[in-house]
Amino acid sequence: MTAPLRILSVVGARPNFMKIAPFVKAIDRHNASAAGAPEGTVATIRHALVHTGQHYDARMSAAFFDALDIPAPDVDLGIGSGTHAEQVGQTMIAFEKVVRDWRPDWVVVVGDVNATCACSITAKKEHVRLAHIEAGLRSRDLDMPEEINRLVTDRLSDLLLTPDAMSDDNLLREGVPPDRIRRVGNIMIDTLEAHRAKAAALDLAAIVRTHAIDPSHPPAAPRVPFAVLTLHRPSNVDHAEALLPLVDFFVDEVAPRLPLVWAVHPRTRKQLELHGVWDRIRTVPDILLLNPVGYHEMLRLNIGARLMLTDSGGLQEECCVLGTPCITLRETTERPVTLREHGGLSVLAGNDIGRIRTSFAAFMASTSQTTAKQPHRPELWDGHAAERCVQAILEANRVRE
Ligand code: UD1
């Protein structure tokens, strides 16, 4: 009888959860089909999930496990917040014990958060093979902590599972041997497709009521058309010089023309309170302030939105497939496939108010407000990336045997 392949996968923060959910399900499907194969012909997979605990609020973490039907983590490292060195260091110390205890054949990491980088380094130091789902993305901006996490993780990975051809090219240019790269498509879109119908059926009024910042004064449903806003990058929210002009622009120039639904990240809320503008934003009638919303709720908001204003990488991708025009509040993107020049729906506007104003004016002058949405689906963003990830790991394992 073939011994099961032991895979330890890792999540740490909100954007990881939608990437691991389809992977866990694809392992279950693989095991079900292996059980039906002649004895000893197909290896089964023994899988355990580690949550580093970087995101710990119920709204940032547990809500996603429930909504996406992810099994409870086998191990919760409980790392919580801290400086980058604290998060990475504490995660490495705690994860090393798990790896020594569990002795996986493979560690699988997703995305680009601190947990991704910390567990990659630990896995390799413990001589465990490493697979990275969402490999090859590059913003070429080393001021972004995520770019450092991507570079370190990809440099160490034995198997680089990429979402698109541009990511393959990035890796090849960096000297990664071609036989380590497997283009599998975008695993986030697996989750989007699996949950799209459920999200579309949600009631917008109920979402804003349930997630209102101030439940004693719940807002009515947003007037249509509306825009959705999310903001959490340190470069946008950690310094008053960037944050305050953005707030003025949203309050004075966007909301009066297009109602805004703003799902506020905990990091951003702390900064808005610190800089004394939180109470001002709360009184603007056409800004609906929400606590962090669940996966289906954000998908429903995106389906209903006429415009997205965001600095999130994942939302840029989801906008592409849903057909929502997206003004990306960043100077660079590691996801160029989502940009207009590559057929996508996103424009980069940074946090320069002049550029954002120009992009917003162009949107308001366009027909995008009234015509049917025009989605764009890059190759292999087809809802089946997770199966390809599992197959790639099994194949890479066979090659090595
Ligand atoms: C992290 C990821 C980023 C990802 C984002 C999505 C890194 C380097 N960054 O950024 O790539 O796009 O998550 O959300 O890994 N906080 C809470 N409750 C929580 C989580 C965080 O209050 O559940 C607070 C923390 O105390 C901290 C702040 O939010 O003060 C930022 O959290 P942190 O984990 O440092 O990074 P994010 O900004 O969330």
PDB file of N, CA and C in Angstrom, residues 35-109:
ATOM      1  N   ALA A  35      -9.762   6.630  -3.413  1.00  0.00           N
ATOM      2  CA  ALA A  35     -10.363   5.501  -2.678  1.00  0.00           C
ATOM      3  C   ALA A  35     -11.023   4.531  -3.649  1.00  0.00           C
ATOM      4  N   GLY A  36     -11.469   5.043  -4.808  1.00  0.00           N
ATOM      5  CA  GLY A  36     -12.131   4.176  -5.795  1.00  0.00           C
ATOM      6  C   GLY A  36     -11.156   3.524  -6.764  1.00  0.00           C
ATOM      7  N   ALA A  37      -9.888   3.931  -6.736  1.00  0.00           N
ATOM      8  CA  ALA A  37      -8.889   3.378  -7.681  1.00  0.00           C
ATOM      9  C   ALA A  37      -8.362   2.039  -7.166  1.00  0.00           C
ATOM     10  N   PRO A  38      -7.813   1.185  -8.068  1.00  0.00           N
ATOM     11  CA  PRO A  38      -7.264  -0.086  -7.605  1.00  0.00           C
ATOM     12  C   PRO A  38      -6.202   0.141  -6.523  1.00  0.00           C
ATOM     13  N   GLU A  39      -6.217  -0.701  -5.539  1.00  0.00           N
ATOM     14  CA  GLU A  39      -5.335  -0.607  -4.351  1.00  0.00           C
ATOM     15  C   GLU A  39      -3.880  -0.274  -4.729  1.00  0.00           C
ATOM     16  N   GLY A  40      -3.333   0.770  -4.107  1.00  0.00           N
ATOM     17  CA  GLY A  40      -1.912   1.089  -4.274  1.00  0.00           C
ATOM     18  C   GLY A  40      -1.575   1.850  -5.550  1.00  0.00           C
ATOM     19  N   THR A  41      -2.576   2.164  -6.388  1.00  0.00           N
ATOM     20  CA  THR A  41      -2.221   2.847  -7.641  1.00  0.00           C
ATOM     21  C   THR A  41      -2.185   4.359  -7.495  1.00  0.00           C
ATOM     22  N   VAL A  42      -3.042   4.929  -6.637  1.00  0.00           N
ATOM     23  CA  VAL A  42      -3.076   6.386  -6.477  1.00  0.00           C
ATOM     24  C   VAL A  42      -2.838   6.734  -5.009  1.00  0.00           C
ATOM     25  N   ALA A  43      -1.855   7.609  -4.778  1.00  0.00           N
ATOM     26  CA  ALA A  43      -1.552   8.000  -3.391  1.00  0.00           C
ATOM     27  C   ALA A  43      -2.683   8.877  -2.852  1.00  0.00           C
ATOM     28  N   THR A  44      -3.085   8.626  -1.635  1.00  0.00           N
ATOM     29  CA  THR A  44      -4.013   9.547  -0.981  1.00  0.00           C
ATOM     30  C   THR A  44      -3.192  10.670  -0.334  1.00  0.00           C
ATOM     31  N   ILE A  45      -3.912  11.697   0.101  1.00  0.00           N
ATOM     32  CA  ILE A  45      -3.222  12.838   0.719  1.00  0.00           C
ATOM     33  C   ILE A  45      -3.686  12.984   2.158  1.00  0.00           C
ATOM     34  N   ARG A  46      -2.746  13.063   3.058  1.00  0.00           N
ATOM     35  CA  ARG A  46      -3.084  13.386   4.447  1.00  0.00           C
ATOM     36  C   ARG A  46      -2.765  14.862   4.624  1.00  0.00           C
ATOM     37  N   HIS A  47      -3.799  15.634   4.935  1.00  0.00           N
ATOM     38  CA  HIS A  47      -3.651  17.090   4.945  1.00  0.00           C
ATOM     39  C   HIS A  47      -3.926  17.668   6.331  1.00  0.00           C
ATOM     40  N   ALA A  48      -3.118  18.650   6.723  1.00  0.00           N
ATOM     41  CA  ALA A  48      -3.423  19.409   7.942  1.00  0.00           C
ATOM     42  C   ALA A  48      -3.274  20.895   7.637  1.00  0.00           C
ATOM     43  N   LEU A  49      -4.141  21.688   8.269  1.00  0.00           N
ATOM     44  CA  LEU A  49      -4.155  23.132   8.023  1.00  0.00           C
ATOM     45  C   LEU A  49      -3.664  23.876   9.264  1.00  0.00           C
ATOM     46  N   VAL A  50      -2.714  24.772   9.028  1.00  0.00           N
ATOM     47  CA  VAL A  50      -2.182  25.604  10.117  1.00  0.00           C
ATOM     48  C   VAL A  50      -2.652  27.036   9.904  1.00  0.00           C
ATOM     49  N   HIS A  51      -3.216  27.644  10.941  1.00  0.00           N
ATOM     50  CA  HIS A  51      -3.570  29.070  10.905  1.00  0.00           C
ATOM     51  C   HIS A  51      -2.564  29.779  11.817  1.00  0.00           C
ATOM     52  N   THR A  52      -1.823  30.730  11.241  1.00  0.00           N
ATOM     53  CA  THR A  52      -0.824  31.397  12.091  1.00  0.00           C
ATOM     54  C   THR A  52      -1.477  32.386  13.051  1.00  0.00           C
ATOM     55  N   GLY A  53      -2.707  32.827  12.730  1.00  0.00           N
ATOM     56  CA  GLY A  53      -3.397  33.760  13.633  1.00  0.00           C
ATOM     57  C   GLY A  53      -3.013  35.208  13.410  1.00  0.00           C
ATOM     58  N   GLN A  54      -2.370  35.523  12.266  1.00  0.00           N
ATOM     59  CA  GLN A  54      -2.035  36.940  11.983  1.00  0.00           C
ATOM     60  C   GLN A  54      -3.308  37.783  12.010  1.00  0.00           C
ATOM     61  N   HIS A  55      -4.356  37.307  11.348  1.00  0.00           N
ATOM     62  CA  HIS A  55      -5.668  37.943  11.495  1.00  0.00           C
ATOM     63  C   HIS A  55      -6.472  37.109  12.474  1.00  0.00           C
ATOM     64  N   TYR A  56      -7.024  37.796  13.460  1.00  0.00           N
ATOM     65  CA  TYR A  56      -7.613  37.077  14.602  1.00  0.00           C
ATOM     66  C   TYR A  56      -9.023  37.515  14.924  1.00  0.00           C
ATOM     67  N   ASP A  57      -9.438  38.753  14.495  1.00  0.00           N
ATOM     68  CA  ASP A  57     -10.818  39.168  14.767  1.00  0.00           C
ATOM     69  C   ASP A  57     -11.764  38.181  14.115  1.00  0.00           C
ATOM     70  N   ALA A  58     -12.919  37.962  14.763  1.00  0.00           N
ATOM     71  CA  ALA A  58     -13.904  37.049  14.158  1.00  0.00           C
ATOM     72  C   ALA A  58     -14.245  37.504  12.739  1.00  0.00           C
ATOM     73  N   ARG A  59     -14.370  38.823  12.544  1.00  0.00           N
ATOM     74  CA  ARG A  59     -14.788  39.323  11.224  1.00  0.00           C
ATOM     75  C   ARG A  59     -13.701  39.174  10.166  1.00  0.00           C
ATOM     76  N   MET A  60     -12.436  39.114  10.622  1.00  0.00           N
ATOM     77  CA  MET A  60     -11.328  39.010   9.655  1.00  0.00           C
ATOM     78  C   MET A  60     -10.940  37.554   9.429  1.00  0.00           C
ATOM     79  N   SER A  61     -11.419  36.646  10.289  1.00  0.00           N
ATOM     80  CA  SER A  61     -10.915  35.276  10.231  1.00  0.00           C
ATOM     81  C   SER A  61     -12.024  34.229  10.326  1.00  0.00           C
ATOM     82  N   ALA A  62     -12.590  34.037  11.535  1.00  0.00           N
ATOM     83  CA  ALA A  62     -13.554  32.937  11.726  1.00  0.00           C
ATOM     84  C   ALA A  62     -14.719  33.035  10.749  1.00  0.00           C
ATOM     85  N   ALA A  63     -15.161  34.266  10.456  1.00  0.00           N
ATOM     86  CA  ALA A  63     -16.297  34.434   9.555  1.00  0.00           C
ATOM     87  C   ALA A  63     -15.996  33.811   8.189  1.00  0.00           C
ATOM     88  N   PHE A  64     -14.732  33.851   7.778  1.00  0.00           N
ATOM     89  CA  PHE A  64     -14.364  33.309   6.458  1.00  0.00           C
ATOM     90  C   PHE A  64     -14.292  31.787   6.487  1.00  0.00           C
ATOM     91  N   PHE A  65     -13.832  31.242   7.611  1.00  0.00           N
ATOM     92  CA  PHE A  65     -13.827  29.773   7.731  1.00  0.00           C
ATOM     93  C   PHE A  65     -15.252  29.251   7.623  1.00  0.00           C
ATOM     94  N   ASP A  66     -16.192  29.938   8.290  1.00  0.00           N
ATOM     95  CA  ASP A  66     -17.594  29.501   8.245  1.00  0.00           C
ATOM     96  C   ASP A  66     -18.153  29.654   6.838  1.00  0.00           C
ATOM     97  N   ALA A  67     -18.000  30.865   6.281  1.00  0.00           N
ATOM     98  CA  ALA A  67     -18.647  31.153   4.999  1.00  0.00           C
ATOM     99  C   ALA A  67     -18.099  30.272   3.880  1.00  0.00           C
ATOM    100  N   LEU A  68     -16.802  30.001   3.933  1.00  0.00           N
ATOM    101  CA  LEU A  68     -16.187  29.249   2.829  1.00  0.00           C
ATOM    102  C   LEU A  68     -16.086  27.762   3.159  1.00  0.00           C
ATOM    103  N   ASP A  69     -16.656  27.399   4.319  1.00  0.00           N
ATOM    104  CA  ASP A  69     -16.717  25.986   4.687  1.00  0.00           C
ATOM    105  C   ASP A  69     -15.313  25.365   4.735  1.00  0.00           C
ATOM    106  N   ILE A  70     -14.400  26.106   5.344  1.00  0.00           N
ATOM    107  CA  ILE A  70     -13.036  25.588   5.527  1.00  0.00           C
ATOM    108  C   ILE A  70     -13.035  24.847   6.865  1.00  0.00           C
ATOM    109  N   PRO A  71     -12.485  23.630   6.913  1.00  0.00           N
ATOM    110  CA  PRO A  71     -12.466  22.936   8.199  1.00  0.00           C
ATOM    111  C   PRO A  71     -11.652  23.730   9.214  1.00  0.00           C
ATOM    112  N   ALA A  72     -12.011  23.591  10.482  1.00  0.00           N
ATOM    113  CA  ALA A  72     -11.265  24.318  11.532  1.00  0.00           C
ATOM    114  C   ALA A  72      -9.790  23.969  11.402  1.00  0.00           C
ATOM    115  N   PRO A  73      -8.907  24.938  11.628  1.00  0.00           N
ATOM    116  CA  PRO A  73      -7.478  24.626  11.498  1.00  0.00           C
ATOM    117  C   PRO A  73      -7.080  23.505  12.458  1.00  0.00           C
ATOM    118  N   ASP A  74      -6.183  22.644  11.994  1.00  0.00           N
ATOM    119  CA  ASP A  74      -5.672  21.589  12.883  1.00  0.00           C
ATOM    120  C   ASP A  74      -4.772  22.201  13.940  1.00  0.00           C
ATOM    121  N   VAL A  75      -4.090  23.282  13.566  1.00  0.00           N
ATOM    122  CA  VAL A  75      -3.209  23.961  14.517  1.00  0.00           C
ATOM    123  C   VAL A  75      -3.440  25.464  14.380  1.00  0.00           C
ATOM    124  N   ASP A  76      -3.586  26.149  15.511  1.00  0.00           N
ATOM    125  CA  ASP A  76      -3.708  27.610  15.482  1.00  0.00           C
ATOM    126  C   ASP A  76      -2.535  28.184  16.271  1.00  0.00           C
ATOM    127  N   LEU A  77      -1.661  28.900  15.582  1.00  0.00           N
ATOM    128  CA  LEU A  77      -0.444  29.381  16.249  1.00  0.00           C
ATOM    129  C   LEU A  77      -0.707  30.619  17.110  1.00  0.00           C
ATOM    130  N   GLY A  78      -1.821  31.305  16.876  1.00  0.00           N
ATOM    131  CA  GLY A  78      -2.208  32.434  17.737  1.00  0.00           C
ATOM    132  C   GLY A  78      -1.205  33.573  17.772  1.00  0.00           C
ATOM    133  N   ILE A  79      -0.602  33.889  16.639  1.00  0.00           N
ATOM    134  CA  ILE A  79       0.471  34.902  16.631  1.00  0.00           C
ATOM    135  C   ILE A  79      -0.059  36.318  16.836  1.00  0.00           C
ATOM    136  N   GLY A  80      -1.162  36.687  16.210  1.00  0.00           N
ATOM    137  CA  GLY A  80      -1.747  38.022  16.403  1.00  0.00           C
ATOM    138  C   GLY A  80      -0.933  39.118  15.746  1.00  0.00           C
ATOM    139  N   SER A  81      -1.183  40.376  16.191  1.00  0.00           N
ATOM    140  CA  SER A  81      -0.520  41.490  15.511  1.00  0.00           C
ATOM    141  C   SER A  81       0.816  41.805  16.168  1.00  0.00           C
ATOM    142  N   GLY A  82       1.575  42.659  15.493  1.00  0.00           N
ATOM    143  CA  GLY A  82       2.894  43.038  15.978  1.00  0.00           C
ATOM    144  C   GLY A  82       3.661  43.667  14.838  1.00  0.00           C
ATOM    145  N   THR A  83       4.918  43.996  15.083  1.00  0.00           N
ATOM    146  CA  THR A  83       5.729  44.508  13.990  1.00  0.00           C
ATOM    147  C   THR A  83       5.971  43.357  13.007  1.00  0.00           C
ATOM    148  N   HIS A  84       6.528  43.682  11.850  1.00  0.00           N
ATOM    149  CA  HIS A  84       6.799  42.609  10.871  1.00  0.00           C
ATOM    150  C   HIS A  84       7.747  41.571  11.448  1.00  0.00           C
ATOM    151  N   ALA A  85       8.809  42.057  12.099  1.00  0.00           N
ATOM    152  CA  ALA A  85       9.787  41.108  12.648  1.00  0.00           C
ATOM    153  C   ALA A  85       9.147  40.246  13.730  1.00  0.00           C
ATOM    154  N   GLU A  86       8.299  40.867  14.531  1.00  0.00           N
ATOM    155  CA  GLU A  86       7.618  40.082  15.575  1.00  0.00           C
ATOM    156  C   GLU A  86       6.719  39.022  14.945  1.00  0.00           C
ATOM    157  N   GLN A  87       5.921  39.440  13.958  1.00  0.00           N
ATOM    158  CA  GLN A  87       4.999  38.470  13.330  1.00  0.00           C
ATOM    159  C   GLN A  87       5.774  37.335  12.667  1.00  0.00           C
ATOM    160  N   VAL A  88       6.786  37.713  11.873  1.00  0.00           N
ATOM    161  CA  VAL A  88       7.533  36.684  11.127  1.00  0.00           C
ATOM    162  C   VAL A  88       8.318  35.801  12.098  1.00  0.00           C
ATOM    163  N   GLY A  89       9.003  36.429  13.051  1.00  0.00           N
ATOM    164  CA  GLY A  89       9.839  35.664  13.984  1.00  0.00           C
ATOM    165  C   GLY A  89       9.013  34.698  14.820  1.00  0.00           C
ATOM    166  N   GLN A  90       7.924  35.226  15.394  1.00  0.00           N
ATOM    167  CA  GLN A  90       7.099  34.355  16.253  1.00  0.00           C
ATOM    168  C   GLN A  90       6.446  33.240  15.451  1.00  0.00           C
ATOM    169  N   THR A  91       6.066  33.548  14.214  1.00  0.00           N
ATOM    170  CA  THR A  91       5.459  32.501  13.372  1.00  0.00           C
ATOM    171  C   THR A  91       6.493  31.413  13.080  1.00  0.00           C
ATOM    172  N   MET A  92       7.732  31.817  12.767  1.00  0.00           N
ATOM    173  CA  MET A  92       8.770  30.819  12.467  1.00  0.00           C
ATOM    174  C   MET A  92       9.017  29.905  13.671  1.00  0.00           C
ATOM    175  N   ILE A  93       9.109  30.503  14.842  1.00  0.00           N
ATOM    176  CA  ILE A  93       9.385  29.692  16.042  1.00  0.00           C
ATOM    177  C   ILE A  93       8.255  28.685  16.266  1.00  0.00           C
ATOM    178  N   ALA A  94       7.016  29.171  16.149  1.00  0.00           N
ATOM    179  CA  ALA A  94       5.877  28.282  16.425  1.00  0.00           C
ATOM    180  C   ALA A  94       5.707  27.240  15.308  1.00  0.00           C
ATOM    181  N   PHE A  95       5.920  27.665  14.072  1.00  0.00           N
ATOM    182  CA  PHE A  95       5.696  26.736  12.940  1.00  0.00           C
ATOM    183  C   PHE A  95       6.768  25.646  12.895  1.00  0.00           C
ATOM    184  N   GLU A  96       7.984  25.990  13.319  1.00  0.00           N
ATOM    185  CA  GLU A  96       9.056  24.987  13.337  1.00  0.00           C
ATOM    186  C   GLU A  96       8.649  23.769  14.187  1.00  0.00           C
ATOM    187  N   LYS A  97       8.023  24.030  15.304  1.00  0.00           N
ATOM    188  CA  LYS A  97       7.577  22.924  16.183  1.00  0.00           C
ATOM    189  C   LYS A  97       6.550  22.059  15.459  1.00  0.00           C
ATOM    190  N   VAL A  98       5.640  22.716  14.732  1.00  0.00           N
ATOM    191  CA  VAL A  98       4.598  21.959  14.021  1.00  0.00           C
ATOM    192  C   VAL A  98       5.232  21.082  12.941  1.00  0.00           C
ATOM    193  N   VAL A  99       6.185  21.651  12.206  1.00  0.00           N
ATOM    194  CA  VAL A  99       6.821  20.889  11.125  1.00  0.00           C
ATOM    195  C   VAL A  99       7.590  19.697  11.709  1.00  0.00           C
ATOM    196  N   ARG A 100       8.288  19.927  12.812  1.00  0.00           N
ATOM    197  CA  ARG A 100       9.066  18.828  13.426  1.00  0.00           C
ATOM    198  C   ARG A 100       8.134  17.734  13.940  1.00  0.00           C
ATOM    199  N   ASP A 101       7.026  18.164  14.439  1.00  0.00           N
ATOM    200  CA  ASP A 101       6.064  17.223  14.996  1.00  0.00           C
ATOM    201  C   ASP A 101       5.353  16.432  13.898  1.00  0.00           C
ATOM    202  N   TRP A 102       4.983  17.127  12.850  1.00  0.00           N
ATOM    203  CA  TRP A 102       4.079  16.540  11.845  1.00  0.00           C
ATOM    204  C   TRP A 102       4.840  15.904  10.680  1.00  0.00           C
ATOM    205  N   ARG A 103       6.080  16.296  10.441  1.00  0.00           N
ATOM    206  CA  ARG A 103       6.927  15.794   9.344  1.00  0.00           C
ATOM    207  C   ARG A 103       6.199  15.689   8.000  1.00  0.00           C
ATOM    208  N   PRO A 104       5.786  16.818   7.437  1.00  0.00           N
ATOM    209  CA  PRO A 104       5.100  16.771   6.142  1.00  0.00           C
ATOM    210  C   PRO A 104       6.063  16.452   5.000  1.00  0.00           C
ATOM    211  N   ASP A 105       5.520  15.932   3.892  1.00  0.00           N
ATOM    212  CA  ASP A 105       6.309  15.819   2.659  1.00  0.00           C
ATOM    213  C   ASP A 105       6.383  17.177   1.962  1.00  0.00           C
ATOM    214  N   TRP A 106       5.283  17.928   2.065  1.00  0.00           N
ATOM    215  CA  TRP A 106       5.208  19.249   1.440  1.00  0.00           C
ATOM    216  C   TRP A 106       4.592  20.257   2.403  1.00  0.00           C
ATOM    217  N   VAL A 107       5.106  21.473   2.370  1.00  0.00           N
ATOM    218  CA  VAL A 107       4.389  22.606   2.957  1.00  0.00           C
ATOM    219  C   VAL A 107       3.846  23.429   1.792  1.00  0.00           C
ATOM    220  N   VAL A 108       2.573  23.800   1.880  1.00  0.00           N
ATOM    221  CA  VAL A 108       1.947  24.601   0.823  1.00  0.00           C
ATOM    222  C   VAL A 108       1.574  25.962   1.411  1.00  0.00           C
ATOM    223  N   VAL A 109       2.078  27.020   0.791  1.00  0.00           N
ATOM    224  CA  VAL A 109       1.734  28.379   1.233  1.00  0.00           C
ATOM    225  C   VAL A 109       1.011  29.091   0.097  1.00  0.00           C
TER     226      VAL A 109
END
